[in-house]
Every structure is written in C-alpha cells, then in structure tokens.
XYZ file of C-alpha atoms in Angstrom:
422
model
C -0.212 0.022 0.042
C 1.376 3.263 -0.839
C -0.003 6.407 1.178
C 0.444 8.857 -1.282
C 1.227 13.038 -0.441
C 1.742 17.239 -2.036
C 4.848 18.062 -0.553
C 3.563 21.766 -0.877
C 0.645 21.500 1.581
C -2.042 22.109 -1.164
C -5.235 19.988 -1.841
C -4.333 18.135 -5.182
C -7.501 16.568 -6.785
C -5.348 13.606 -8.241
C -3.948 12.665 -4.995
C -7.738 12.783 -4.254
C -9.016 10.406 -6.287
C -6.367 7.575 -6.416
C -7.180 4.612 -5.202
C -5.241 0.802 -3.693
C -6.308 -2.297 -5.111
C -5.056 -3.376 -1.599
C -7.238 -4.620 0.925
C -6.571 -1.906 3.807
C -7.754 1.200 2.614
C -5.567 3.566 1.293
C -3.748 7.024 3.819
C -3.940 10.450 2.028
C -2.772 13.049 3.693
C -1.690 16.587 2.236
C 1.356 17.768 4.769
C 3.436 20.476 5.252
C 6.425 19.493 2.711
C 8.835 19.431 5.625
C 7.729 16.736 6.847
C 7.809 14.502 3.902
C 10.103 12.334 1.993
C 8.713 10.345 -0.459
C 10.821 6.641 -1.703
C 10.739 5.499 -5.004
C 10.304 1.800 -4.756
C 10.917 -0.670 -8.212
C 7.163 -0.105 -8.959
C 7.977 3.626 -9.737
C 5.071 3.760 -6.984
C 5.437 6.173 -4.262
C 5.350 5.278 -0.088
C 5.387 9.033 1.494
C 6.843 8.419 5.046
C 4.596 10.953 8.022
C 7.011 13.062 10.228
C 8.617 11.364 12.999
C 8.587 12.657 16.838
C 12.246 13.020 17.317
C 14.619 15.544 15.634
C 18.490 17.298 15.675
C 18.768 20.958 14.467
C 19.858 20.790 11.418
C 20.066 17.539 10.820
C 16.069 16.591 10.354
C 14.200 13.717 11.979
C 15.063 9.464 11.980
C 13.388 6.720 11.626
C 13.938 2.903 11.403
C 13.666 -0.629 8.686
C 10.790 -0.896 7.013
C 9.495 -3.529 4.826
C 6.498 -2.260 2.229
C 6.334 -5.053 -0.790
C 8.962 -6.471 -1.652
C 11.898 -3.630 -0.874
C 13.077 -3.527 1.786
C 13.786 0.179 2.676
C 14.553 2.975 5.945
C 10.948 3.881 7.447
C 10.906 6.911 8.972
C 7.377 7.559 9.643
C 5.715 5.097 12.007
C 5.401 7.314 15.501
C 7.336 6.104 18.423
C 6.363 5.424 22.195
C 2.781 5.125 20.992
C 3.375 0.794 20.066
C 2.134 0.959 17.023
C 3.289 -2.279 15.207
C 5.522 -1.901 12.164
C 5.955 -4.065 9.480
C 8.782 -5.916 10.194
C 6.296 -7.279 12.956
C 8.540 -5.131 15.437
C 6.725 -2.653 17.420
C 7.324 1.018 17.931
C 8.174 1.212 22.138
C 10.872 3.179 24.209
C 13.890 1.276 22.391
C 12.912 2.241 18.872
C 13.054 5.779 20.177
C 16.052 5.245 21.728
C 17.799 3.572 18.207
C 16.507 6.481 16.452
C 17.807 9.282 18.862
C 21.027 7.263 18.938
C 20.933 7.200 14.908
C 20.463 10.750 14.215
C 23.516 11.724 16.980
C 26.338 9.839 14.490
C 27.107 12.524 12.484
C 27.410 15.102 15.580
C 29.547 12.124 16.941
C 31.599 12.193 14.120
C 32.355 15.661 14.528
C 32.612 15.506 17.821
C 35.427 12.241 17.485
C 37.340 14.464 15.334
C 37.387 17.468 18.266
C 37.833 15.027 20.806
C 41.442 13.553 19.192
C 42.522 16.066 18.053
C 42.803 17.651 21.333
C 42.980 14.989 23.643
C 44.859 12.196 21.531
C 45.371 9.976 25.251
C 40.899 9.896 24.250
C 41.634 7.708 21.168
C 45.963 6.883 20.933
C 45.106 3.529 22.729
C 42.898 2.112 19.969
C 45.558 -0.371 17.946
C 45.210 -1.186 14.758
C 44.380 -4.985 16.017
C 41.087 -3.009 16.503
C 40.197 -1.610 12.892
C 38.585 -4.621 11.601
C 36.277 -5.762 14.808
C 34.987 -2.278 14.900
C 34.615 -2.423 11.475
C 33.139 -5.855 11.349
C 29.934 -4.286 13.876
C 29.329 -0.987 11.768
C 29.134 -3.748 8.694
C 26.910 -6.215 10.657
C 24.202 -3.170 11.252
C 23.882 -3.187 7.654
C 23.526 -6.311 6.900
C 20.916 -7.256 9.300
C 18.852 -4.472 7.334
C 18.852 -5.905 4.786
C 16.593 -9.085 2.894
C 16.614 -11.479 -0.387
C 14.504 -9.492 -1.709
C 16.762 -6.126 -1.745
C 18.754 -7.482 -4.713
C 15.712 -9.200 -6.245
C 14.634 -5.570 -6.343
C 18.369 -4.452 -7.797
C 17.348 -6.523 -11.790
C 14.133 -4.504 -11.583
C 15.910 -0.164 -11.393
C 19.375 -1.190 -13.608
C 19.573 2.577 -14.678
C 20.106 4.155 -11.738
C 22.068 1.421 -9.933
C 24.312 1.661 -12.967
C 24.437 5.292 -12.765
C 25.444 5.170 -9.223
C 27.757 2.217 -9.648
C 29.737 3.830 -12.930
C 29.764 7.369 -10.920
C 31.689 5.442 -7.244
C 33.748 3.311 -9.134
C 34.998 4.875 -12.290
C 34.602 8.567 -12.078
C 35.387 9.581 -8.380
C 38.518 7.069 -8.603
C 39.522 9.195 -11.695
C 38.711 12.731 -9.694
C 40.949 11.601 -6.361
C 43.600 11.184 -8.917
C 43.327 14.267 -10.634
C 43.018 16.255 -7.046
C 46.446 13.763 -5.238
C 48.558 15.206 -8.907
C 46.893 18.704 -9.199
C 47.649 19.493 -5.296
C 51.094 17.258 -5.228
C 49.966 15.256 -2.310
C 52.940 14.724 -0.221
C 53.587 11.148 -0.430
C 53.062 10.629 3.654
C 49.424 10.961 2.072
C 49.509 10.113 -1.844
C 48.416 5.874 -1.407
C 45.734 6.419 1.445
C 44.295 9.114 -0.195
C 43.507 7.146 -3.704
C 42.533 4.358 -1.633
C 40.213 6.242 0.155
C 38.515 7.053 -3.163
C 38.191 3.425 -4.290
C 35.885 2.225 -1.427
C 32.330 1.897 -1.394
C 30.086 4.167 -0.652
C 28.982 5.003 3.231
C 25.661 3.798 5.176
C 25.516 7.378 6.049
C 24.640 8.365 2.943
C 21.791 6.519 3.152
C 20.591 8.993 6.191
C 21.368 11.884 3.845
C 19.366 10.639 1.326
C 16.809 11.009 3.434
C 17.184 14.329 4.999
C 17.109 15.591 0.837
C 14.439 13.733 0.142
C 16.011 11.355 -2.239
C 15.387 7.990 -3.265
C 16.267 6.434 0.233
C 15.518 3.294 -1.317
C 17.909 3.316 -4.657
C 20.238 4.340 -1.887
C 20.185 2.052 0.508
C 20.721 -0.868 -3.076
C 23.578 1.347 -4.413
C 25.480 1.151 -0.521
C 25.222 -2.873 -0.135
C 26.040 -3.624 -3.652
C 29.147 -1.200 -4.051
C 29.866 -2.654 -0.366
C 29.830 -6.384 -1.246
C 31.368 -5.851 -4.762
C 34.314 -4.217 -2.736
C 35.400 -7.502 -1.874
C 37.155 -7.093 -6.132
C 36.580 -3.882 -7.340
C 38.320 -2.097 -4.591
C 41.792 -4.023 -4.731
C 41.863 -4.138 -8.324
C 41.542 0.211 -8.612
C 43.929 0.114 -5.395
C 46.160 -1.552 -7.904
C 45.706 0.261 -10.704
C 45.915 3.943 -9.337
C 49.201 3.167 -6.668
C 50.555 -0.054 -7.628
C 53.489 2.258 -8.694
C 53.500 3.773 -6.179
C 53.464 1.158 -3.277
C 53.038 -1.996 -3.213
C 49.741 -3.960 -3.260
C 48.513 -7.211 -2.522
C 44.771 -7.385 -3.661
C 44.740 -10.966 -2.847
C 45.909 -10.360 0.754
C 43.162 -7.525 0.822
C 40.399 -9.039 -1.356
C 40.429 -11.715 1.587
C 40.471 -8.683 4.674
C 37.205 -7.257 2.740
C 35.639 -10.689 2.233
C 36.548 -10.732 5.802
C 35.417 -7.706 7.691
C 32.851 -6.366 4.778
C 31.221 -9.789 3.424
C 30.811 -11.976 6.675
C 29.282 -9.439 8.450
C 26.752 -8.805 6.425
C 26.175 -12.031 5.090
C 25.906 -12.777 8.700
C 23.888 -10.012 9.678
C 21.198 -11.075 5.804
C 21.175 -14.081 7.237
C 19.717 -13.681 11.058
C 17.038 -11.088 8.868
C 16.202 -13.811 7.253
C 15.890 -16.837 9.302
C 16.116 -15.108 13.102
C 13.589 -12.852 12.994
C 13.410 -12.574 17.148
C 17.600 -12.417 17.181
C 16.734 -9.186 14.905
C 14.614 -7.914 16.985
C 16.525 -7.744 20.377
C 19.846 -6.610 18.966
C 18.449 -4.293 16.191
C 17.898 -1.374 18.889
C 21.491 -1.873 20.051
C 22.960 -1.390 16.741
C 23.341 2.468 15.750
C 24.437 2.109 19.559
C 27.375 -0.676 18.033
C 27.913 1.491 15.606
C 28.847 4.351 17.087
C 30.946 3.302 18.941
C 32.831 1.286 15.831
C 32.662 4.851 13.727
C 34.415 6.701 16.159
C 37.151 4.407 17.189
C 37.897 3.902 14.087
C 37.697 7.405 13.231
C 39.412 8.530 16.167
C 43.073 6.682 16.462
C 44.113 7.689 13.227
C 43.487 11.011 14.236
C 44.997 11.225 17.517
C 47.882 8.923 16.644
C 49.243 11.057 13.941
C 47.747 14.394 15.915
C 50.829 16.125 14.894
C 51.542 15.273 11.182
C 47.525 16.270 11.178
C 47.982 19.583 12.446
C 51.463 20.532 11.152
C 51.992 22.642 7.447
C 51.692 19.518 5.650
C 48.396 18.071 7.924
C 46.571 21.664 6.716
C 47.440 20.994 3.024
C 45.228 17.658 3.096
C 42.476 19.121 4.579
C 41.690 21.128 1.276
C 42.228 18.176 -1.092
C 39.732 16.004 0.772
C 37.095 18.761 0.610
C 37.742 19.330 -2.792
C 37.777 16.140 -3.306
C 34.137 16.161 -2.048
C 32.563 18.675 -3.124
C 33.551 17.911 -6.620
C 32.673 14.593 -5.573
C 29.225 15.587 -4.500
C 28.921 18.072 -8.097
C 29.598 14.657 -10.391
C 27.374 12.682 -9.369
C 24.547 14.534 -9.246
C 24.760 15.811 -13.034
C 25.707 13.106 -14.225
C 22.523 11.354 -13.905
C 21.446 14.309 -15.736
C 22.849 13.706 -18.939
C 20.571 13.194 -21.251
C 21.149 9.412 -22.189
C 20.605 9.285 -18.628
C 17.550 11.550 -17.406
C 17.076 10.749 -14.134
C 14.713 12.253 -11.319
C 15.276 14.912 -8.946
C 15.125 12.275 -5.734
C 17.594 10.171 -8.333
C 20.029 12.454 -9.175
C 19.978 13.979 -4.895
C 20.810 10.332 -4.259
C 23.385 9.236 -6.675
C 25.275 12.491 -5.349
C 25.400 11.723 -2.190
C 26.141 8.067 -2.661
C 29.664 9.098 -4.669
C 30.533 11.675 -2.782
C 30.046 10.055 0.800
C 31.964 6.861 0.812
C 33.218 3.779 3.784
C 36.218 5.657 4.715
C 36.480 3.707 7.571
C 37.510 0.649 5.456
C 40.014 2.811 4.042
C 41.377 3.521 7.178
C 41.691 0.019 8.188
C 43.182 -0.978 4.626
C 45.363 1.387 4.833
C 47.055 0.818 8.437
C 46.792 -2.953 6.735
C 48.148 -2.519 3.062
C 50.179 0.545 3.003
C 52.677 0.191 5.479
C 52.234 3.423 7.869
C 49.848 4.174 9.572
C 49.962 8.231 8.226
C 48.093 6.823 5.684
C 45.124 6.529 7.437
C 45.050 10.040 8.187
C 43.245 10.867 4.441
C 40.762 8.175 5.509
C 39.788 9.711 9.227
C 39.942 13.081 7.900
C 37.186 12.518 4.691
C 35.185 11.006 7.366
C 34.808 14.304 9.343
C 34.490 16.152 6.187
C 32.569 13.757 4.261
C 29.794 14.044 7.629
C 29.726 18.502 7.166
C 29.898 18.660 3.630
C 26.857 15.359 2.902
C 24.462 16.391 5.478
C 25.134 20.576 4.650
C 23.947 19.732 1.095
C 21.591 16.969 2.287
C 20.157 20.440 4.331
C 19.735 22.458 1.695
C 18.261 20.422 -0.574
C 15.496 18.994 3.094
C 14.973 22.774 3.446
C 13.758 23.274 -0.241
C 16.228 24.331 -2.101
C 16.997 23.617 -5.347
C 19.964 23.758 -7.426
C 17.781 24.745 -10.399
C 16.681 27.681 -8.316
C 20.367 28.890 -8.173
C 20.681 28.339 -11.867
C 17.654 29.887 -12.729
C 16.348 32.278 -9.608
C 13.402 33.242 -11.710
C 11.365 29.757 -11.954
C 9.107 29.431 -9.385
C 8.401 26.167 -7.312
C 4.977 24.739 -8.750
C 3.095 21.862 -6.925
C 4.013 19.522 -9.138
C 7.950 18.984 -8.536
C 7.652 20.110 -5.095
C 9.228 16.704 -3.985
C 12.611 17.900 -6.177
C-alpha cells in the first residue's frame, strides 16, 4: 500500500481521486513538505512517510527499518513510543525511540570524535590497528541485519539508476581522486591513503543523508549494499591500478581482508534477518549504538596517533584536497545522472550525488593500516569521514529545506506543486 502526499501542502485533486487495490484503505495525507520524504520503489510507486517525533536541529528526523511490499527500505514515518506495529512485525516502543535518537546523533559524534582526537589524543591513541577490523565488522553487521534477499531482487528491477550510481562510485570518483592528488601535489605521506579512500564503496551515512534530502532512500540502500559487497573485488583492483607503481599492493590479501570484515558480517546479518527474526528484534535497537562506537574508534585512532602530522603545515595541505574531492564528487554525481541519455529524476539525482560524495572511509582507514605500510596513510581516510559528514549532511539539509540546484541557476523559475518533491 502506498501513502500519497502533496509536498507543498496544497489540495491536489489527483491525489484525492487515487485508489488502491489493497485490502487496506489507502491513506491520503496533505501535509507540509518539510515533514515528508518520498521513497521510490521498484514499481515506480511512492511510499511517503509521515513525520517522526524526534529531530536534531540542523540534521532533521530519523526513523527505523521498515518493509513495504518486496522492498526493504528505511521508514521514517511511524510514531515512536506508541506501540504502533511496524510492517516487519516489531513494535515502535521506547527501544525504537532510543535507536532513532542514537542514529540521529551519529553526525554529531563524527565531528565530536575528530575534535576530541586532535585536542586530547589520549582519548583514542590507545586504540591500536588490531581493533579496526572488529570495529568495522560491527558497522557492517548493522548494515546486514537491515537487508533481505528481496533487496537484491529489487536491484535487478532498477538497473539504470543503480548502474549510474555504480559508474560514479567506481569509475568517475577514483579518477577524480587521482586528478586532485596530482593537481595538489599531495605528499607521499598521504598519497596512497588518499587514493585508496577514493576507491572504496559508499558510506551507510549516505542513506540517512538521502532521507534528509528528500531523495530516493531505497535506491541509496541498494546502491550502498551492492557497492559494499562488490568492493571485495573492485577496491583491490582499482587500488592496484592507481597506486601499484607507488606502493606495492597485495590485491589478493586485500580482497581476503575485505571479505572478512565486510562480506562476512553483512552475510551474517542477512542470514539473521532472514531466518532469525527474533534475534534481530533483540539486537537491532542496540546496533546504532554499536555502529556509533565502532565509527568513533575507526576515526579517532588514526587522528590521535598522527596528530602532529595533521596539525603540521603538511597536514593542513591535506585538508583542502579532501574538501575539494568531496565537493566535486557531489557535483559530478548529481550532474552525471542528469545527462540526456540517463535522464534521472530529481530524487534519484540527489541520492546518486550523496552516494558518490560519501564513501566508506572507515574501510579505507583499515585497509591503509594493513596494506600501505604506515599509519599515516590512514589519516586521509579519517579526515575524510569528518569532512564527508559535514559537507554531505549540509548538502542534504539544503535540499531537504526545499532548495534546488535549478533555483540557483535559474532563480526566476517558480516552484510549483507539480515538482515540489524535487
């Protein structure tokens, strides 16, 4: 069943006359645009979620995992704390409410971790690289328990947007990183780590950003999941091609490492979600907290250990290339999907933009410490997480507040009810 909504708050006859073949009566809501997000499903229908009770200023609202039809998506619409039953069989109680609050705090935790690691290194300097793999495994498990076999069937029903997103992530973005590293003459201390950061899969935070931007959250989850799984092969291959002549890269060993810390936890989560729903219902409320702690460890440790290098003049020269990389990646992802032979609509373009500019830098940090020979090579990845969170969520908030790129380029064009979801 699809819930239809008009984002401009006006009365639209087309909505009032719509009907549903489902046995459940359709819900038609005319609500303010800032309290809704539309999720495009494989059937090109709309799933519109109502506002949630929890928000953080500057970052918006969050919700829990929900299933609509055969699509596994993030739902941001049920009311926490009321015991309302979700479509996955769980109920929205205090546990769900706490989970939402923890998820919404992740961007703030990323920034706070960076400040703490550089101001008080002892906070994270005790975390050795041996802890990175288990920490990243915890993050990947939190992704796996939200997946189902139906998600991968859905991916085959949306080949064009997934292909566009895949091209931007694994073709355009690595080439962009290489050009920026050459243009800014990046020091050898950070060069290999920076290129590796440009070759990893999309970040799970991009799904939250897609929600804030009123993008296609279902697509974001599918794209992040597929790129994460395929990173077992693609990331070592790209890394060997781009930096193999600078730093020896053992592609087979890197593939095995990604298999252990990415694919196995994701597969475990998928199996639990498929065959052990009771276990998932128990651990799912605490997984955002686990992911938050693991993310903080993976970010804070390389920043604290390499504090002197980061705060040196050489370190400051690293920040501008990373910032440039993310800003240009967001831009490329958006406009590449708008090319005439792709012709993707606005929610899809926003999602591809965010998935292109936000990558799994925690995975890059782990691989850098294991295969690039120096902990300093993990610094670009750690810096990237902080910059990615700030720039990505700022862009998402820009879109979520009703702003559009086309309004900047053509300010005289009014925004109508017909394209209010753009």
